[in-house]
CSV table of C-alpha atoms in Angstrom, one decimal:
chain,number,residue,atom,x,y,z
A,1007,MET,CA,0.0,0.0,0.0
A,1008,PRO,CA,1.5,3.4,-1.0
A,1009,ARG,CA,2.4,5.9,1.7
A,1010,TYR,CA,1.4,9.5,1.6
A,1011,HIS,CA,2.8,12.8,3.0
A,1012,ASN,CA,0.2,15.2,4.3
A,1013,ILE,CA,1.9,18.4,3.1
A,1014,ASN,CA,0.0,21.5,4.1
A,1015,GLY,CA,-3.2,19.5,4.0
A,1016,GLU,CA,-2.7,17.9,0.6
A,1017,ASN,CA,-1.8,14.2,0.2
A,1018,VAL,CA,1.3,13.6,-1.8
A,1019,GLN,CA,2.4,10.1,-2.6
A,1020,PHE,CA,5.9,9.0,-1.5
A,1021,THR,CA,8.3,8.7,-4.4
A,1022,ALA,CA,9.8,5.3,-5.1
A,1023,ALA,CA,13.0,6.5,-3.4
A,1024,GLU,CA,11.1,7.6,-0.3
A,1025,GLU,CA,9.3,4.3,-0.2
A,1026,THR,CA,12.6,2.4,-0.2
A,1027,ALA,CA,14.1,4.7,2.4
A,1028,ARG,CA,11.0,4.3,4.7
A,1029,ASP,CA,11.0,0.5,4.2
A,1030,ASN,CA,14.7,0.5,5.3
A,1031,GLU,CA,13.9,2.7,8.3
A,1032,GLU,CA,11.1,0.4,9.4
A,1033,THR,CA,13.1,-2.7,8.9
A,1034,ALA,CA,15.9,-1.3,11.0
A,1035,TRP,CA,13.4,-0.2,13.7
A,1036,THR,CA,11.9,-3.6,13.8
A,1037,ASN,CA,15.3,-5.3,14.0
A,1038,ALA,CA,16.3,-3.1,16.9
A,1039,ALA,CA,13.2,-3.9,19.0
A,1040,PRO,CA,14.9,-6.5,21.2
A,1041,ALA,CA,17.7,-4.0,21.9
A,1042,ARG,CA,15.2,-1.3,22.8
A,1043,ALA,CA,13.3,-3.6,25.1
A,1044,LEU,CA,16.5,-4.7,26.8
A,1045,ALA,CA,17.6,-1.1,27.3
A,1046,ASP,CA,14.2,-0.3,28.9
A,1047,LEU,CA,14.6,-3.3,31.2
A,1048,ARG,CA,18.1,-2.4,32.2
A,1049,SER,CA,16.9,1.2,32.9
A,1050,ARG,CA,14.2,-0.1,35.3
A,1051,ARG,CA,16.7,-2.6,36.8
A,1052,ASN,CA,19.1,0.2,37.5
A,1053,ARG,CA,16.4,2.2,39.2
A,1054,LEU,CA,15.5,-0.7,41.5
A,1055,LEU,CA,19.2,-1.2,42.4
A,1056,ALA,CA,19.6,2.4,43.2
A,1057,GLU,CA,16.6,2.3,45.5
A,1058,THR,CA,18.5,-0.2,47.7
A,1059,ASP,CA,22.1,1.1,47.3
A,1060,PHE,CA,22.0,2.7,50.8
A,1061,TRP,CA,22.2,-0.8,52.2
A,1062,GLY,CA,25.8,-1.0,51.0
A,1063,THR,CA,26.9,2.0,53.1
A,1064,SER,CA,29.4,1.3,55.8
A,1065,ASP,CA,27.0,1.9,58.7
A,1066,MET,CA,24.4,-0.5,57.4
A,1067,THR,CA,24.3,-4.3,57.5
A,1068,MET,CA,22.8,-5.9,54.4
A,1069,SER,CA,20.5,-8.9,55.1
A,1070,ASP,CA,20.9,-12.1,53.2
A,1071,ASP,CA,17.5,-11.5,51.5
A,1072,MET,CA,18.6,-8.1,50.3
A,1073,THR,CA,21.9,-9.5,49.0
A,1074,THR,CA,20.0,-12.2,47.1
A,1075,TYR,CA,17.5,-9.6,45.8
A,1076,ARG,CA,20.3,-7.3,44.5
A,1077,GLN,CA,22.2,-10.1,42.9
A,1078,ALA,CA,18.9,-11.2,41.2
A,1079,LEU,CA,18.5,-7.7,39.8
A,1080,ARG,CA,22.1,-7.7,38.5
A,1081,ASP,CA,21.5,-11.0,36.8
A,1082,PHE,CA,18.0,-10.1,35.5
A,1083,PRO,CA,19.0,-9.0,32.0
A,1084,ASN,CA,20.7,-12.3,31.3
A,1085,GLY,CA,19.0,-14.3,28.5
A,1086,LYS,CA,16.5,-11.6,27.8
A,1087,ASP,CA,17.1,-11.6,24.0
A,1088,THR,CA,13.6,-11.1,22.7
A,1089,VAL,CA,10.9,-8.4,23.3
A,1090,ASP,CA,8.6,-11.0,24.7
A,1091,LYS,CA,11.1,-12.2,27.2
A,1092,CYS,CA,11.8,-8.6,28.3
A,1093,GLU,CA,8.1,-7.6,28.6
A,1094,LYS,CA,6.9,-10.8,30.3
A,1095,ALA,CA,9.7,-11.2,32.7
A,1096,THR,CA,8.8,-11.6,36.4
A,1097,TRP,CA,10.8,-9.2,38.5
A,1098,PRO,CA,12.5,-10.2,41.7
A,1099,THR,CA,10.5,-9.3,44.8
A,1100,LYS,CA,12.0,-6.7,47.1
A,1101,PRO,CA,12.4,-8.1,50.6
B,1497,MET,CA,-19.0,49.3,31.1
B,1498,GLY,CA,-15.6,48.5,29.8
B,1499,LEU,CA,-12.6,47.0,31.6
B,1500,ILE,CA,-9.9,49.7,31.8
B,1501,SER,CA,-6.4,49.4,33.3
B,1502,ASP,CA,-4.3,52.5,33.8
B,1503,GLY,CA,-6.3,54.4,31.3
B,1504,THR,CA,-6.2,51.7,28.6
B,1505,THR,CA,-9.4,50.0,27.5
B,1506,ILE,CA,-9.0,46.2,27.4
B,1507,PHE,CA,-12.6,45.1,27.1
B,1508,ASP,CA,-15.6,47.2,26.0
B,1509,ALA,CA,-19.1,46.2,25.1
B,1510,GLY,CA,-18.2,42.5,25.2
B,1511,ALA,CA,-15.3,42.7,22.8
B,1512,MET,CA,-11.6,42.8,23.3
B,1513,ALA,CA,-9.9,46.1,22.3
B,1514,SER,CA,-7.7,46.1,19.2
B,1515,GLY,CA,-4.1,45.0,20.0
B,1516,PHE,CA,-5.1,42.6,22.8
B,1517,GLY,CA,-5.5,38.8,22.5
B,1518,SER,CA,-3.9,38.5,19.1
B,1519,SER,CA,-0.4,37.5,20.0
B,1520,MET,CA,-0.9,33.8,19.1
B,1521,VAL,CA,-2.0,33.5,15.5
B,1522,PHE,CA,-3.5,30.4,14.0
B,1523,ILE,CA,-1.7,29.4,10.8
B,1524,LYS,CA,-2.6,25.8,9.8
B,1525,LYS,CA,-4.1,22.6,11.2
B,1526,LEU,CA,-3.1,19.3,9.6
B,1527,THR,CA,-5.2,16.2,10.2
B,1528,ALA,CA,-3.6,12.8,9.9
B,1529,SER,CA,-5.5,10.0,8.2
B,1530,SER,CA,-3.1,7.1,7.8
B,1531,SER,CA,-0.5,9.6,6.9
B,1532,GLY,CA,3.2,8.8,6.4
B,1533,THR,CA,4.1,12.2,7.5
B,1534,LEU,CA,2.6,15.6,8.5
B,1535,THR,CA,4.6,18.3,6.8
B,1536,PHE,CA,4.5,22.0,7.0
B,1537,VAL,CA,6.0,24.0,4.1
B,1538,ASN,CA,6.2,27.7,4.0
B,1539,GLY,CA,4.5,29.6,1.2
B,1540,SER,CA,1.5,27.5,0.1
B,1541,SER,CA,-1.9,26.6,1.4
B,1542,GLY,CA,-1.8,29.5,3.9
B,1543,VAL,CA,1.3,28.1,5.7
B,1544,VAL,CA,3.7,30.8,7.0
B,1545,LEU,CA,7.0,29.5,8.3
B,1546,ASP,CA,9.4,32.4,7.7
B,1547,SER,CA,10.6,35.6,9.3
B,1548,THR,CA,7.0,36.7,9.8
B,1549,TYR,CA,7.1,35.4,13.4
B,1550,LYS,CA,10.1,35.1,15.7
B,1551,GLU,CA,8.5,32.0,17.4
B,1552,TYR,CA,6.3,29.2,16.0
B,1553,MET,CA,4.4,26.7,18.1
B,1554,PHE,CA,3.2,23.3,16.9
B,1555,VAL,CA,0.5,21.7,19.0
B,1556,PHE,CA,0.0,17.9,18.9
B,1557,GLN,CA,-3.5,16.7,19.6
B,1558,ASP,CA,-4.0,12.9,20.1
B,1559,LEU,CA,-1.6,11.7,17.5
B,1560,HIS,CA,-2.3,8.0,17.2
B,1561,PRO,CA,0.4,5.7,15.7
B,1562,ALA,CA,-0.4,2.6,13.5
B,1563,SER,CA,2.5,0.7,15.2
B,1564,ASN,CA,3.1,0.1,18.9
B,1565,GLY,CA,5.9,1.5,21.0
B,1566,VAL,CA,7.1,4.1,18.4
B,1567,GLU,CA,8.8,7.5,18.7
B,1568,LEU,CA,7.2,10.7,17.5
B,1569,GLU,CA,10.0,12.6,15.7
B,1570,PHE,CA,10.6,15.7,13.5
B,1571,GLN,CA,13.2,17.3,11.3
B,1572,GLY,CA,13.5,20.6,9.3
B,1573,THR,CA,15.1,21.8,6.2
B,1574,ILE,CA,15.7,24.8,3.9
B,1575,ALA,CA,13.3,26.1,1.2
B,1576,ASP,CA,15.0,24.2,-1.7
B,1577,PRO,CA,12.4,21.5,-2.5
B,1578,SER,CA,15.2,19.1,-3.4
B,1579,SER,CA,16.8,19.3,0.1
B,1580,SER,CA,16.3,16.5,2.5
B,1581,TYR,CA,15.1,16.6,6.1
B,1582,ASN,CA,18.6,16.0,7.5
B,1583,GLN,CA,19.7,19.2,9.2
B,1584,THR,CA,22.5,19.0,11.8
B,1585,ILE,CA,21.0,18.8,15.3
B,1586,THR,CA,22.5,18.8,18.8
B,1587,SER,CA,19.8,18.0,21.3
B,1588,THR,CA,19.0,16.6,24.8
B,1589,LEU,CA,16.0,14.6,26.1
B,1590,PHE,CA,14.7,13.5,29.5
B,1591,LYS,CA,11.4,12.1,30.7
B,1592,ALA,CA,9.4,11.1,33.7
B,1593,GLY,CA,7.1,8.2,33.9
B,1594,HIS,CA,4.6,6.4,36.1
B,1595,GLY,CA,2.7,3.2,35.4
B,1596,GLU,CA,-0.9,2.4,35.8
B,1597,ASP,CA,0.0,-0.4,38.1
B,1598,GLY,CA,2.3,1.8,40.2
B,1599,SER,CA,5.4,0.4,38.5
B,1600,GLY,CA,7.7,2.1,36.1
B,1601,ASP,CA,8.0,5.3,38.1
B,1602,SER,CA,11.1,6.9,36.6
B,1603,PHE,CA,13.0,10.0,35.8
B,1604,ASN,CA,15.6,9.3,33.1
B,1605,TYR,CA,18.0,11.1,30.8
B,1606,GLU,CA,17.6,9.3,27.4
B,1607,ALA,CA,21.1,9.0,26.0
B,1608,ASP,CA,19.9,7.1,23.0
B,1609,ALA,CA,17.5,9.8,22.0
B,1610,ASP,CA,19.8,12.9,22.0
B,1611,GLN,CA,21.9,13.9,19.0
B,1612,GLN,CA,25.5,15.1,18.9
B,1613,GLN,CA,25.7,16.9,15.6
B,1614,GLY,CA,23.4,14.2,14.1
B,1615,ASP,CA,21.3,14.6,11.1
B,1616,GLY,CA,18.5,12.2,12.0
B,1617,PHE,CA,14.9,12.9,12.9
B,1618,GLN,CA,14.7,14.1,16.5
B,1619,ASP,CA,12.6,12.1,19.0
B,1620,ILE,CA,10.1,14.2,20.9
B,1621,ALA,CA,8.0,11.4,22.4
B,1622,ARG,CA,9.1,7.8,23.0
B,1623,TYR,CA,7.4,4.4,23.0
B,1624,VAL,CA,3.9,5.7,22.2
B,1625,GLY,CA,1.3,3.0,22.4
B,1626,ASN,CA,-1.1,2.2,19.7
B,1627,GLY,CA,-4.1,0.8,21.6
B,1628,ASN,CA,-7.4,2.3,20.5
B,1629,ASP,CA,-7.4,4.8,23.4
B,1630,GLU,CA,-3.6,5.6,23.3
B,1631,SER,CA,-2.0,8.7,21.8
B,1632,VAL,CA,0.4,11.5,22.3
B,1633,CYS,CA,-0.2,15.2,22.9
B,1634,GLY,CA,2.1,18.2,23.4
B,1635,LYS,CA,3.8,21.2,22.0
B,1636,LEU,CA,6.9,22.2,20.2
B,1637,SER,CA,8.3,25.7,20.1
B,1638,LEU,CA,10.6,26.8,17.3
B,1639,TYR,CA,12.5,30.0,17.6
B,1640,ASP,CA,13.4,32.3,14.8
B,1641,PRO,CA,13.7,29.6,12.1
B,1642,SER,CA,14.5,32.1,9.4
B,1643,SER,CA,17.4,33.7,11.2
B,1644,THR,CA,20.6,33.8,9.2
B,1645,ALA,CA,22.6,34.9,12.2
B,1646,HIS,CA,21.9,32.2,14.8
B,1647,VAL,CA,21.2,28.5,15.2
B,1648,LYS,CA,17.6,27.5,15.4
B,1649,HIS,CA,16.5,26.5,18.9
B,1650,PHE,CA,13.5,24.3,19.7
B,1651,MET,CA,11.9,22.9,22.8
B,1652,ALA,CA,9.2,20.3,23.0
B,1653,ASN,CA,7.1,18.9,25.9
B,1654,THR,CA,4.9,15.9,25.2
B,1655,GLN,CA,2.7,13.7,27.2
B,1656,MET,CA,2.1,10.2,25.9
B,1657,TYR,CA,0.4,6.9,26.7
B,1658,HIS,CA,3.5,4.7,26.9
B,1659,ALA,CA,3.3,1.2,25.2
B,1660,SER,CA,3.8,-0.3,28.7
B,1661,ASP,CA,0.6,1.5,30.0
B,1662,GLU,CA,2.4,4.4,31.7
B,1663,ALA,CA,2.0,8.2,31.6
B,1664,GLU,CA,5.2,9.7,30.3
B,1665,ASN,CA,6.2,13.3,30.2
B,1666,CYS,CA,9.0,13.8,27.7
B,1667,PHE,CA,11.1,17.0,27.5
B,1668,THR,CA,13.2,17.6,24.4
B,1669,ALA,CA,15.4,20.6,23.5
B,1670,GLY,CA,18.1,21.4,21.1
B,1671,TYR,CA,19.1,23.4,18.1
B,1672,PHE,CA,19.5,23.0,14.4
B,1673,ASN,CA,23.2,23.9,14.0
B,1674,THR,CA,22.8,26.1,10.9
B,1675,THR,CA,22.5,29.7,10.0
B,1676,ALA,CA,20.5,28.9,7.0
B,1677,GLY,CA,16.8,29.7,7.2
B,1678,LEU,CA,14.6,26.7,7.7
B,1679,THR,CA,11.1,26.8,6.2
B,1680,ARG,CA,9.9,23.2,6.0
B,1681,PHE,CA,9.3,20.9,9.0
B,1682,GLN,CA,8.2,17.3,8.9
B,1683,PHE,CA,6.7,15.0,11.7
B,1684,LYS,CA,6.4,11.2,11.6
B,1685,PHE,CA,6.5,8.2,13.8
B,1686,SER,CA,9.6,6.0,13.8
B,1687,SER,CA,7.7,3.2,12.2
B,1688,GLY,CA,4.3,3.0,10.6
B,1689,ASN,CA,1.8,5.8,9.7
B,1690,ILE,CA,0.2,8.4,11.8
B,1691,ASP,CA,-3.3,7.0,11.9
B,1692,ALA,CA,-5.1,10.0,13.3
B,1693,GLY,CA,-4.7,13.2,15.2
B,1694,THR,CA,-3.8,16.8,14.4
B,1695,ILE,CA,-0.9,19.1,14.4
B,1696,THR,CA,-1.7,22.8,14.6
B,1697,LEU,CA,0.8,25.5,13.7
B,1698,TYR,CA,0.6,28.9,15.4
B,1699,GLY,CA,2.8,32.0,15.0
B,1700,ILE,CA,3.7,34.0,18.1
B,1701,LYS,CA,4.0,37.7,17.7
C-alpha cells in the first residue's frame, strides 16, 4: 500500500526512493526492537538497584535476603534476548 | 462598562480592544489520516514559516500511531524543494514516567535519543502506544527559524500513553546547527503511519 505525505493539508504520494528509504527505516526499527526492550529493562533494573544502594553503606548491615535480591537484579537481563522475554519477565520481589 | 487598566481600555461592550489577545496567531491545522508524515512547508496553502514570526508553536493533539511503541520525531530543512530533512542537530531529552499499576516510576535522561551533531529525525516522544485509546499530545516551540545569524533552537514537551501502560512526560530541547533559514518541517512516527490526530501551527508575535 503506498504511503502519503500530508503536506499543508494535501496528500502527496511517496516517491519510489522515499518508499525504499522508509522501508529500510522500518526494517531497522523492527530489527532493533529487542535491543530497545533490553535497554528499557536495564533502565528499570538500575532504578531498582539504586533504591537499595544505601544498604551498601558502611554503617548498614545488608541482610541475606537483600543481598540475594540485589544479585537477582544484577542477573536479571541475562538471557532476555527477545521483546517477549523482556516484557513478560517476572521481576524479583523486594524483601 | 468597559474594563480599563491604567487608562487603557481592554474590554468594552463584550469585545476585546484592538491590540489585545492577538499575539498567538493560528496558521494551519493538519489532520492525519493514515499519513506517512505531516509536513508544513512555508509559502503555500496558507502556511507561513518564515521571518513573519520570531516564534512558532506546533500543538500535537492525540496523534495515534499505527505501530506500537514508536517514537514521534521531527526534522526541518531549507526552502529548496530538493533538500532532504537532514539538518544537523544537537539535542537533549529526558522524561518522567509512572505506570498504571504503580510500577515504572522513573526519571531518566535518554542518552539514545539525544543527538550530537546528528542529522537524523529528533525524537520528541518515546514508546507511544497504539491501543485504541492511546495517543500523544504536546507542544513544540521553534525559535526564529529564518534567522541567518543564529542556530535554530527548539523545545518540546509531550505527554504520551507509553506502550507499557504508563503516563510519560517527555522533555526535548536542542538546536539546528545552521545559520540557513529553515522553512519546512516534517513530523512522523519512527515506524508506521500516523493513523489519526492533528498538528496545529501557530505564529507567536
